[in-house]
Coordinates of C-alpha atoms and ligand atoms in Angstrom, one line a residue:
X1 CA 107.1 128.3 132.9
X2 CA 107.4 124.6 133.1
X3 CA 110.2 123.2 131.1
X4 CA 110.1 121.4 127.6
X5 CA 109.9 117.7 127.1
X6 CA 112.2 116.4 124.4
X7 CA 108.9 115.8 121.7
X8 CA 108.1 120.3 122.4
X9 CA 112.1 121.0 121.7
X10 CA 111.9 118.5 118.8
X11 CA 108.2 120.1 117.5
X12 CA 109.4 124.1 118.2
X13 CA 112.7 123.6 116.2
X14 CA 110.9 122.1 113.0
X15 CA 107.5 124.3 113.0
X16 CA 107.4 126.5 110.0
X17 CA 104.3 127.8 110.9
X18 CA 100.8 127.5 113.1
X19 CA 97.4 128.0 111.4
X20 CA 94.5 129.3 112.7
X21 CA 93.0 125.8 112.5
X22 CA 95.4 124.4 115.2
X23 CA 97.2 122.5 112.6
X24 CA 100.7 123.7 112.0
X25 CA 103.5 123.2 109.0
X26 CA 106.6 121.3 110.4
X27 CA 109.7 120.9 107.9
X28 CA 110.8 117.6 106.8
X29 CA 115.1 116.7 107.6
X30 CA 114.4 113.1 106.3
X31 CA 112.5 111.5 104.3
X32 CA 112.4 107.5 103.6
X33 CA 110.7 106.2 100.6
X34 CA 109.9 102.2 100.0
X35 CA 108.0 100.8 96.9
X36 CA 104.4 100.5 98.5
X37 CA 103.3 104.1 99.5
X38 CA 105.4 105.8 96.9
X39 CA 104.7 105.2 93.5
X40 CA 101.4 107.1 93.6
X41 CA 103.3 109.5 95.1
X42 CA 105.7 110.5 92.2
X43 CA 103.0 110.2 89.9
X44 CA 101.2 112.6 91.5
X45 CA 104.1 115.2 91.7
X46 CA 103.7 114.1 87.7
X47 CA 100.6 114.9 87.0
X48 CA 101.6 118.3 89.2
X49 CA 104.3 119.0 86.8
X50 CA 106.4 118.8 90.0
X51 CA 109.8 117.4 91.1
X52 CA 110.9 116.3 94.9
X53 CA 112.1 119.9 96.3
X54 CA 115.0 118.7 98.0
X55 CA 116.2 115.4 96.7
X56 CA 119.3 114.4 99.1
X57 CA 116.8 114.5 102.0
X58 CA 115.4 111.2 100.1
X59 CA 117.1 107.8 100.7
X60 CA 115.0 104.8 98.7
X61 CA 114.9 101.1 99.3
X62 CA 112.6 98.0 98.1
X63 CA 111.7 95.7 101.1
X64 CA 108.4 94.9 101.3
X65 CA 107.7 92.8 98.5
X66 CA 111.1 91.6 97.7
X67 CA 111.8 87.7 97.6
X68 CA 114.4 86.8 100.0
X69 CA 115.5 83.2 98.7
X70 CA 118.6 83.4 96.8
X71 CA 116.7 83.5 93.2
X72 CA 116.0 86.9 93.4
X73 CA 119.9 87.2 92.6
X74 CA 118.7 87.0 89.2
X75 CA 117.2 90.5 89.4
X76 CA 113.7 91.8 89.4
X77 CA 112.4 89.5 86.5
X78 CA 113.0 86.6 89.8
X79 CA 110.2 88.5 91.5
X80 CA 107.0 86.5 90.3
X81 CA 104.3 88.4 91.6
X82 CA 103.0 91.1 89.1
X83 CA 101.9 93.6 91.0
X84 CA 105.4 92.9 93.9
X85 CA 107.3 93.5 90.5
X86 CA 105.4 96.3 89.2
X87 CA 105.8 98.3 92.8
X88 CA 109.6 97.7 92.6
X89 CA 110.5 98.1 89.1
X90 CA 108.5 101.6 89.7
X91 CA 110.3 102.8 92.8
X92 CA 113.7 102.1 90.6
X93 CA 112.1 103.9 87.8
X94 CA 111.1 106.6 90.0
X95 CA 114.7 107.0 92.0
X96 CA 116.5 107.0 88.4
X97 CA 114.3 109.5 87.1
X98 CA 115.2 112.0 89.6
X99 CA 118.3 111.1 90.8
X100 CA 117.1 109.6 94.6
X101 CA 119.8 107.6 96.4
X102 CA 117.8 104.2 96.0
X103 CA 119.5 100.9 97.5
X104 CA 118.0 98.5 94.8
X105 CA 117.0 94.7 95.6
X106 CA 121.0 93.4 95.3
X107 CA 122.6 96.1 96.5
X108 CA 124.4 94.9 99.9
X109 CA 122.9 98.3 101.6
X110 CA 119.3 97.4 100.9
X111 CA 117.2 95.9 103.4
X112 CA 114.2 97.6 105.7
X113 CA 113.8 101.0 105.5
X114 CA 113.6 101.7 109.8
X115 CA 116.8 99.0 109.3
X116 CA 119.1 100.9 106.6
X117 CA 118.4 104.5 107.3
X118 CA 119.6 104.0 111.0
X119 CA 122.6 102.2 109.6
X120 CA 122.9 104.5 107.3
X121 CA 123.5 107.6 109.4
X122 CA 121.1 108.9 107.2
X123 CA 118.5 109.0 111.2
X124 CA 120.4 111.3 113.1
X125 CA 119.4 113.0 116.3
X126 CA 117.2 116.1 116.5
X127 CA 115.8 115.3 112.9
X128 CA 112.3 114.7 112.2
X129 CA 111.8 111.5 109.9
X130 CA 109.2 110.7 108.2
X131 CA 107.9 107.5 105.6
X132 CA 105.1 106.1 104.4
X133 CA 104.6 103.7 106.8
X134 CA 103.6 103.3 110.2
X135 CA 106.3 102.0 111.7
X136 CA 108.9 104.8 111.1
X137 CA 108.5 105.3 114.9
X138 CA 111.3 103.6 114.9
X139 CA 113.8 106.4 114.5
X140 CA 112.7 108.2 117.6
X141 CA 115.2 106.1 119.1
X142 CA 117.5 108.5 118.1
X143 CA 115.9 111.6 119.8
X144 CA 114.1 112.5 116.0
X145 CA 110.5 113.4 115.9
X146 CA 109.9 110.8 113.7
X147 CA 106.5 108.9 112.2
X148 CA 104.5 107.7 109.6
X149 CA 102.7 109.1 106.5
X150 CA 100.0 108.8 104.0
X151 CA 100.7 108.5 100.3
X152 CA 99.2 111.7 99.6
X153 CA 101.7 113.2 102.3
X154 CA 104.8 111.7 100.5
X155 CA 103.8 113.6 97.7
X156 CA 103.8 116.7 100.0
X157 CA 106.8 116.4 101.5
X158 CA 108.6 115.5 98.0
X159 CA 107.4 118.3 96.7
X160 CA 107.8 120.6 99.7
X161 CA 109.9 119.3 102.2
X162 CA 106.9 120.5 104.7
X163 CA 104.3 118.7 106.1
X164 CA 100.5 119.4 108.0
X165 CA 100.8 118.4 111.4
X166 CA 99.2 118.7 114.5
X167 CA 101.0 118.4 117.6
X168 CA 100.2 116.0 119.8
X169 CA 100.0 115.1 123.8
X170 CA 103.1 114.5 125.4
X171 CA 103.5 110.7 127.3
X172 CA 106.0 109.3 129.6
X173 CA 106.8 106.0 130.0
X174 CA 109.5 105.2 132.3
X175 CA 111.0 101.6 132.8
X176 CA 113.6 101.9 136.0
X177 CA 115.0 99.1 137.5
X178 CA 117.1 95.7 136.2
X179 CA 116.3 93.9 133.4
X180 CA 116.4 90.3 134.1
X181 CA 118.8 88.1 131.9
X182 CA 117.0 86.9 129.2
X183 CA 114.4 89.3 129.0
X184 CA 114.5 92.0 126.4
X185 CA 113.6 95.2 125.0
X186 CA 110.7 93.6 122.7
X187 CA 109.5 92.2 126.0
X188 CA 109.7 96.0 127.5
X189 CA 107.6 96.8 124.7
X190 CA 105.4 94.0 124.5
X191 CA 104.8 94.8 128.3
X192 CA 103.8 98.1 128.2
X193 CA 101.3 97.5 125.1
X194 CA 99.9 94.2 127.7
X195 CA 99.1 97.2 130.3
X196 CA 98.1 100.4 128.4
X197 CA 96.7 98.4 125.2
X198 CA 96.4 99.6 121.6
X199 CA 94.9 102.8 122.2
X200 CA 96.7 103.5 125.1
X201 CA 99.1 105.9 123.6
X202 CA 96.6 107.7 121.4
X203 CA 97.0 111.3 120.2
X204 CA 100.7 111.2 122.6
X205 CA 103.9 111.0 121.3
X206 CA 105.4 108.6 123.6
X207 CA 108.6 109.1 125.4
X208 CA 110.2 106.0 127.1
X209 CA 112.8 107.1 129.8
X210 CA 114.2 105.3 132.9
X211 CA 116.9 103.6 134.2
X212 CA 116.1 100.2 131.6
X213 CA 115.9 102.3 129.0
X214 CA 119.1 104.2 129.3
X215 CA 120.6 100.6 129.7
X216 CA 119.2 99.5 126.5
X217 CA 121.6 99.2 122.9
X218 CA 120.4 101.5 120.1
X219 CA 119.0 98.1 118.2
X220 CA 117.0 97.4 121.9
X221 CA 115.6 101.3 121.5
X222 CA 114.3 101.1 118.1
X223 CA 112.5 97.8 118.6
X224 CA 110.6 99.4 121.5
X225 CA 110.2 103.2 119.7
X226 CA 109.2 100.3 116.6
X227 CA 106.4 99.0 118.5
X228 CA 105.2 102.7 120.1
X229 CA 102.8 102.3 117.0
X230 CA 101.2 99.3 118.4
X231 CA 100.3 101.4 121.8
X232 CA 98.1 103.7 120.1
X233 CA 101.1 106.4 119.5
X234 CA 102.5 107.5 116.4
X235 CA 105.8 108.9 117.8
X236 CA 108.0 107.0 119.6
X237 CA 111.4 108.8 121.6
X238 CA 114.5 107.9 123.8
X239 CA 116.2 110.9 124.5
X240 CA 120.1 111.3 122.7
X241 CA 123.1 110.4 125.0
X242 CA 126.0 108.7 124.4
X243 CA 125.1 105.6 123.3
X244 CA 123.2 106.9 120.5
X245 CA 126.2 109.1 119.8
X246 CA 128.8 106.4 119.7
X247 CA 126.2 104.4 117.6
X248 CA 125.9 107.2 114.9
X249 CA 129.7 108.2 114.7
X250 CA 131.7 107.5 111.6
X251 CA 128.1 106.3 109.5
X252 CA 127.8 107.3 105.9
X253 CA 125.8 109.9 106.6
X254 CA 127.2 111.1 109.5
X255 CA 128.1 114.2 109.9
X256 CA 132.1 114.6 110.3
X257 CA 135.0 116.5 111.3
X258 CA 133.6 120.2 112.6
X259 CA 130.4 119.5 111.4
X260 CA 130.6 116.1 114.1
X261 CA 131.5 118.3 117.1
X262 CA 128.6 120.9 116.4
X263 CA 126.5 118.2 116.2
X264 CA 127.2 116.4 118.7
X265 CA 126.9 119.8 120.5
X266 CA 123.6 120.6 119.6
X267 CA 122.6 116.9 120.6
X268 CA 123.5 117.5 124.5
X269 CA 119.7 119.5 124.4
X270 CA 118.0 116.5 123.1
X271 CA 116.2 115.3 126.4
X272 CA 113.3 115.9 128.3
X273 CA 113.9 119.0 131.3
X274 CA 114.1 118.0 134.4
X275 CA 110.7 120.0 135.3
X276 CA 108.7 119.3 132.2
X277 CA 105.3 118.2 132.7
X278 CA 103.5 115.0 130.5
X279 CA 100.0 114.8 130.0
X280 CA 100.4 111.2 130.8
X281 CA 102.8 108.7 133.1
X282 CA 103.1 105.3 132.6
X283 CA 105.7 103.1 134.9
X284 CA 107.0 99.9 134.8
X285 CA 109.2 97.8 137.3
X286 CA 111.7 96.3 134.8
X287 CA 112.9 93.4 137.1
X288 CA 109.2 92.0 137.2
X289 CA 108.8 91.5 133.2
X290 CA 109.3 88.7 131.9
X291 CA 109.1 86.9 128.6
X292 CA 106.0 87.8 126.7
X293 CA 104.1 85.8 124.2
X294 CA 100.9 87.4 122.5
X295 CA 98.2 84.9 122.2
X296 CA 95.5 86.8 119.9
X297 CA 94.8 89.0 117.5
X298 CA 95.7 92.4 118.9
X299 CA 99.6 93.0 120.2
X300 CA 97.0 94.1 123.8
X301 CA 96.5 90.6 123.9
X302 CA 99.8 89.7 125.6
X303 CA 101.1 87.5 128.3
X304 CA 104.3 86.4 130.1
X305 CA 105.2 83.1 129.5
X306 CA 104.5 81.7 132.5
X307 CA 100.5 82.5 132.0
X308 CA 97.6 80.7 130.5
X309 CA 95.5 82.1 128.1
X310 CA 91.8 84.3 129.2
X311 CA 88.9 82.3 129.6
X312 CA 86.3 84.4 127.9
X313 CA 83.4 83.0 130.4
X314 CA 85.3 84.6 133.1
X315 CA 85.2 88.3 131.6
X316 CA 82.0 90.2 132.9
X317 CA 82.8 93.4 130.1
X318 CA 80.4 91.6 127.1
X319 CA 82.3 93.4 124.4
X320 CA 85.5 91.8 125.8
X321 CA 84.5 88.7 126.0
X322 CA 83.3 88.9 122.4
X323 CA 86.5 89.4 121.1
X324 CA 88.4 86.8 123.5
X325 CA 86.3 84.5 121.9
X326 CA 86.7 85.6 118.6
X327 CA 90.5 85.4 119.3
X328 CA 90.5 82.2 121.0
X329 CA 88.2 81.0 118.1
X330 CA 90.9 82.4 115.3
X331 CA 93.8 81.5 117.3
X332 CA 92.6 77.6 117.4
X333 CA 93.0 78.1 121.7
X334 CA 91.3 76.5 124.2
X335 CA 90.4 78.8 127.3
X336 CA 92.8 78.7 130.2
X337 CA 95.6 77.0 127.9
X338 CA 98.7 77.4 128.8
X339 CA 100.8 79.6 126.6
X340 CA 103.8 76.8 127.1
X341 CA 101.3 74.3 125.3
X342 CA 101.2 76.6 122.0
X343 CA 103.0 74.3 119.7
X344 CA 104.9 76.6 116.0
X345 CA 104.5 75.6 112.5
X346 CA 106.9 77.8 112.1
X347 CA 109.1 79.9 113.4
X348 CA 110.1 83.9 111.9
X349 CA 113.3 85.8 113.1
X350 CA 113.3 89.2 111.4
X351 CA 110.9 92.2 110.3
X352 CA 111.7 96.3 111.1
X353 CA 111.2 95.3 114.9
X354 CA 114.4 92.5 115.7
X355 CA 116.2 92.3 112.7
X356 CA 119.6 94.0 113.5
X357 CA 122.5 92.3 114.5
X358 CA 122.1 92.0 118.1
X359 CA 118.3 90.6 117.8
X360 CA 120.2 87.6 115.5
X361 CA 123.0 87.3 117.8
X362 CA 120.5 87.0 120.7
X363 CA 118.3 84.2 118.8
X364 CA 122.1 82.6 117.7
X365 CA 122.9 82.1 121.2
X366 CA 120.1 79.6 121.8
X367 CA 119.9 78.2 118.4
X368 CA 123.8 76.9 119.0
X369 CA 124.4 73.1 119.4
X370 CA 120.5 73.1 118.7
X371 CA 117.9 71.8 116.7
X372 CA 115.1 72.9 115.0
X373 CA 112.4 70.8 116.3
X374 CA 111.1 68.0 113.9
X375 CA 107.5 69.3 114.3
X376 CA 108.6 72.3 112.8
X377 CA 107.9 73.1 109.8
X378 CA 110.3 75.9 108.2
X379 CA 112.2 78.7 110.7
X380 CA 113.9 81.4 109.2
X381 CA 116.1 83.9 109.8
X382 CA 115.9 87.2 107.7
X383 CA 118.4 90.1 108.1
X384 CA 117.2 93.6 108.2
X385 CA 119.7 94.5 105.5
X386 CA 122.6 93.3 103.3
X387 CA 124.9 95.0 105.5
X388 CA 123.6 93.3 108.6
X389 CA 123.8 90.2 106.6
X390 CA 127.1 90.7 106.3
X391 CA 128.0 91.3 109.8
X392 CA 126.4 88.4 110.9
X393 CA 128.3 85.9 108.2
X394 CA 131.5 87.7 109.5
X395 CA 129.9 86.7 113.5
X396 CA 129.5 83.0 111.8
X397 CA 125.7 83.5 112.9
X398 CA 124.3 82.3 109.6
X399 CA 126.3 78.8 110.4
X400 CA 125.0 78.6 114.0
X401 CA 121.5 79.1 112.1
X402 CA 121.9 76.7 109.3
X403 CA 123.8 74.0 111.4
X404 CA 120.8 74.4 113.8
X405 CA 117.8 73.8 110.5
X406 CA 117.1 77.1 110.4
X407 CA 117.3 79.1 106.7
X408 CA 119.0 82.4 106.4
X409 CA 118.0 84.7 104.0
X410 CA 117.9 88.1 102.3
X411 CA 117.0 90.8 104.0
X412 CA 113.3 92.1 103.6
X413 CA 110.5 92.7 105.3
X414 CA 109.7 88.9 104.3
X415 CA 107.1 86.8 106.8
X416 CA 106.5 90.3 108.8
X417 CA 103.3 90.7 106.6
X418 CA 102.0 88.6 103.1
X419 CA 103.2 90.9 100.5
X420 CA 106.0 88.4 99.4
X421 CA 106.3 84.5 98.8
X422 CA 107.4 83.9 102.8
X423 CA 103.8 83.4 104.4
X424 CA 102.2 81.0 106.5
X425 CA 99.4 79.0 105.7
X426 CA 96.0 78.8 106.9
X427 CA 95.9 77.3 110.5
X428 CA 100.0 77.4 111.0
X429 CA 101.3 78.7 114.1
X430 CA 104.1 81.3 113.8
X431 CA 106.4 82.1 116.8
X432 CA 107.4 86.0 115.3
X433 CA 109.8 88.4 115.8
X434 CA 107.4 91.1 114.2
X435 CA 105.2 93.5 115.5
X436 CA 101.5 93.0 114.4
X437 CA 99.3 89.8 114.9
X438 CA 96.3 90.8 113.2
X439 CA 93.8 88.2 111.4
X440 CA 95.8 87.3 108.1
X441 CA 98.9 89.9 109.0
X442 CA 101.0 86.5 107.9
X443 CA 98.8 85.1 105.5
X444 CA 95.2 84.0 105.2
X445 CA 94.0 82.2 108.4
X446 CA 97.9 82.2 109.7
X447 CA 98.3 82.5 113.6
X448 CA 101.0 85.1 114.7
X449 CA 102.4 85.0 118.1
X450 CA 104.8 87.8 118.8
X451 CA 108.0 87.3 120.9
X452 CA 111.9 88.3 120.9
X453 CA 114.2 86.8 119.2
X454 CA 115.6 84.8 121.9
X455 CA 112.2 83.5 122.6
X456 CA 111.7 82.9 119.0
X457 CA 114.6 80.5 118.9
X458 CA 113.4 79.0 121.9
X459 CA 110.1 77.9 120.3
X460 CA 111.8 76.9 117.4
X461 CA 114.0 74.4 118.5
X462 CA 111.4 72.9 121.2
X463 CA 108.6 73.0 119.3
X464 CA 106.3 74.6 122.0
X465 CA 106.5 78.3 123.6
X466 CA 109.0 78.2 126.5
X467 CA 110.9 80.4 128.7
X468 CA 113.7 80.7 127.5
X469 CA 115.7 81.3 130.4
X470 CA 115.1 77.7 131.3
X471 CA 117.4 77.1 127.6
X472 CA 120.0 79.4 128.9
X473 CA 120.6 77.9 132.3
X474 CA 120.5 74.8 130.8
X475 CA 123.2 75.3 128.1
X476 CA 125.1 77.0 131.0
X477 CA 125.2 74.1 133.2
Ligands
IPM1 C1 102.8 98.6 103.7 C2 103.0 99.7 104.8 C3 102.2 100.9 104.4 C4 102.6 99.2 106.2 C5 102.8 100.2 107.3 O1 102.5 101.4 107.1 O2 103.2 99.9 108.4 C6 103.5 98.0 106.5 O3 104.8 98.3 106.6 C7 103.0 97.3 107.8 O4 103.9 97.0 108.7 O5 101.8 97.1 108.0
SF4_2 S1 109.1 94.7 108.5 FE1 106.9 94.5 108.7 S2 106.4 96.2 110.1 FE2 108.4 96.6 109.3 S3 108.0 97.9 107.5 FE3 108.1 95.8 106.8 S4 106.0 95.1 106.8 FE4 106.1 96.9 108.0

């Protein structure tokens, strides 16, 4: 028998049971609540005359539609939407009522859910994760079987730690070879979504593996098991291994003491076997990517920098070249443009995908002895929690920023999508360290290009998309 991947150990150790349907009932080791899928949730375990089963698997944050200016010091009465206030003052309500560990708006630990709960300890290896929302992919960085959830499936797994699930297809994609300097792990990701597109990872959970991968930090892991989501696959994984133990040791939620050296242990098994088959292989050559800009509307519609934009006259598939044009037409781009001629309104550093500390230490080192460019409007940096906030004032990253014209921030999901006062305006032009560029995703009629962090800072303070390895040689010389 052909051996296990690390997605079958993952699925075998949590299934409670397999239906006759196919389906299957996995159990639940974490689950993360924020203050937009959940309050329906609880109310209706309410209605139920339910209460969440197992209440320390819950850790609670606001992030989504939390100001992050420095007014919202002044508590949730500073939030001036309705409804943004409303979702909040619920999920607090909610936590309170039955005594879920909730990091509230000021609380130094709040920040993005896929940010904190890593931080946290409270993502360990072997667990499976889930949230209500799309992008808990991220924690299969760890080697967890983690992914997103419906509102109605909170309220299952509250009430019964368990949750319906079919398994999926297993997928391999495997980056070997040298990253070249300057080129990152959202440019991994951005490069693999270029070639397989958005419904490339369909139905798989998607395994990244090889020689670049094992290279990457646990921040570069979870910005590409982040962006899994955007290639079509709801499950993203790295298998465990020593960086992601030395990254979880000595967390909160860590395990510790005899319970560590179990764990860790148990961990050893959390890879792919050597003789496991996938249902699907990708491969990429590492030392050819390079810096990747998306021009459209769709994170498929990717390019390296160096690259000009499709001319929709030259595509013979008619259904493509509908939607070039309708993407050209949105973007307010030319045919053949070149993606270095894209001049930013503004300019977004944060959001689930690069917000941890070395994303803002990445964009830092460009931003230093720089300026924002005059044409630019507003460029801000937002921390993917208070506690990575923290680390970076201790860095003296937020001076770099500020002394550069950027702002810096409270952490939040912020200009990633237009639930809160950071948005862009119709027509602007946003270099973005986020993960979707959708019509609107930043605000009505706003035009999100999606880069790293580096790159982001590199637009920034030139105005225009560059590569930014040109920025780095330069301050080198
Ligand atoms: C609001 C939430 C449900 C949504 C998601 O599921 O991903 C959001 O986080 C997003 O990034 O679009
Ligand atoms: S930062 Fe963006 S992608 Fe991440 S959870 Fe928030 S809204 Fe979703």
């Amino acid at each position: 028998m052909a051996g296990k991947t690390l997605y079958d150990k993952l699925w075998d150790a949590h299934e409670v049971k397999r239906r006759d349907d196919g389906s299957s009932l996995i159990y639940i080791d974490r689950h993360i609540i924020h203050e937009v899928t959940s309050p329906q949730a609880f109310e209706g375990l309410r209605l139920a005359s339910r209460k969440p089963w197992r209440i320390d698997t819950n850790i609670a944050t606001p992030d989504h539609n939390v100001p992050t200016t420095p007014e919202r010091k002044g508590g949730i009465e500073a939030i001036a939407d309705e409804v943004s206030r409303l979702q909040v003052q619920t999920l607090d309500e909610n936590c309170d009522e039955y005594g879920i560990v909730e990091f509230k708006m000021n609380d130094e630990r709040q920040g993005i859910v896929h940010v904190i709960s890593p931080e946290q300890g409270a993502t360990l290896p072997g667990m499976t994760v889930v949230c209500g929302d799309s992008h808990t992919s991220t924690h299969g960085a760890f080697g967890a079987l983690a992914h997103g959830i419906g509102t109605s499936e909170v309220e299952h797994v509250l009430a019964t730690q368990c949750l319906v699930a079919k398994k999926m297809k297993n997928m391999l994609v495997r980056v070997e070879g040298q990253l070249p300097a300057g080129v990152t792990a959202k440019d991994i990701v951005l490069a693999v979504i270029g070639k397989i597109g958005t419904a490339g990872g369909n139905g798989h959970a998607m395994e990244f593996a090889g020689s670049a991968i094992r290279e990457l930090s646990m921040e570069g892991r979870m910005t590409i098991c982040n962006m899994s989501i955007e290639a079509g696959a709801r499950v993203g994984l790295v298998a465990t291994d020593a960086t992601t133990i030395a990254y979880v040791e000595g967390r909160p939620y860590a395990p510790k003491g005899e319970q560590w050296k179990l764990a860790v242990e148990a961990w050893k098994d959390l890879v792919s076997d050597d003789d496991a088959v996938f249902d699907t292989v990708v491969e990429l050559d590492a030392s050819q990517i390079k810096p990747q800009v998306s021009w459209g509307t769709s994170p498929e519609m990717v390019l390296a920098v160096d690259q000009r934009v499709p001319d929709p006259a030259a595509e013979a598939d008619l259904i493509k070249r509908g939607s070039i044009e309708r993407a050209l037409k949105y973007m307010g781009l030319s045919a053949n443009q070149a993606i270095t001629d894209i001049r930013l309104d503004r300019v977004f550093i944060g959001s689930c995908t690069n917000s941890r500390i070395e994303d803002l230490r990445a964009a830092a080192e460009i931003a230093k002895g720089r300026k924002v460019a005059a044409s630019v409007k507003q460029a801000i940096v937002v921390p993917g929690s208070g506690l990575v906030k923290a680390q970076a004032e201790r860095e003296g990253l937020d001076k770099i920023f500020l002394e550069a014209g950027f702002e810096w921030r409270e952490p939040g999901c912020s200009m990633c999508l237009a639930m809160n006062p950071d948005r862009l305006e119709s027509g602007e032009h946003c270099a973005s360290t986020s993960n979707r560029n959708f019509e609107g995703r930043q605000g009505a009629g706003g035009r999100t290009h999606l880069v790293s962090p580096a790159m982001a800072a590199a637009a920034a303070v030139t105005g225009h998309f560059i590569d930014v390895r040109e920025l780095i040689q330069g301050s080198a010389a």
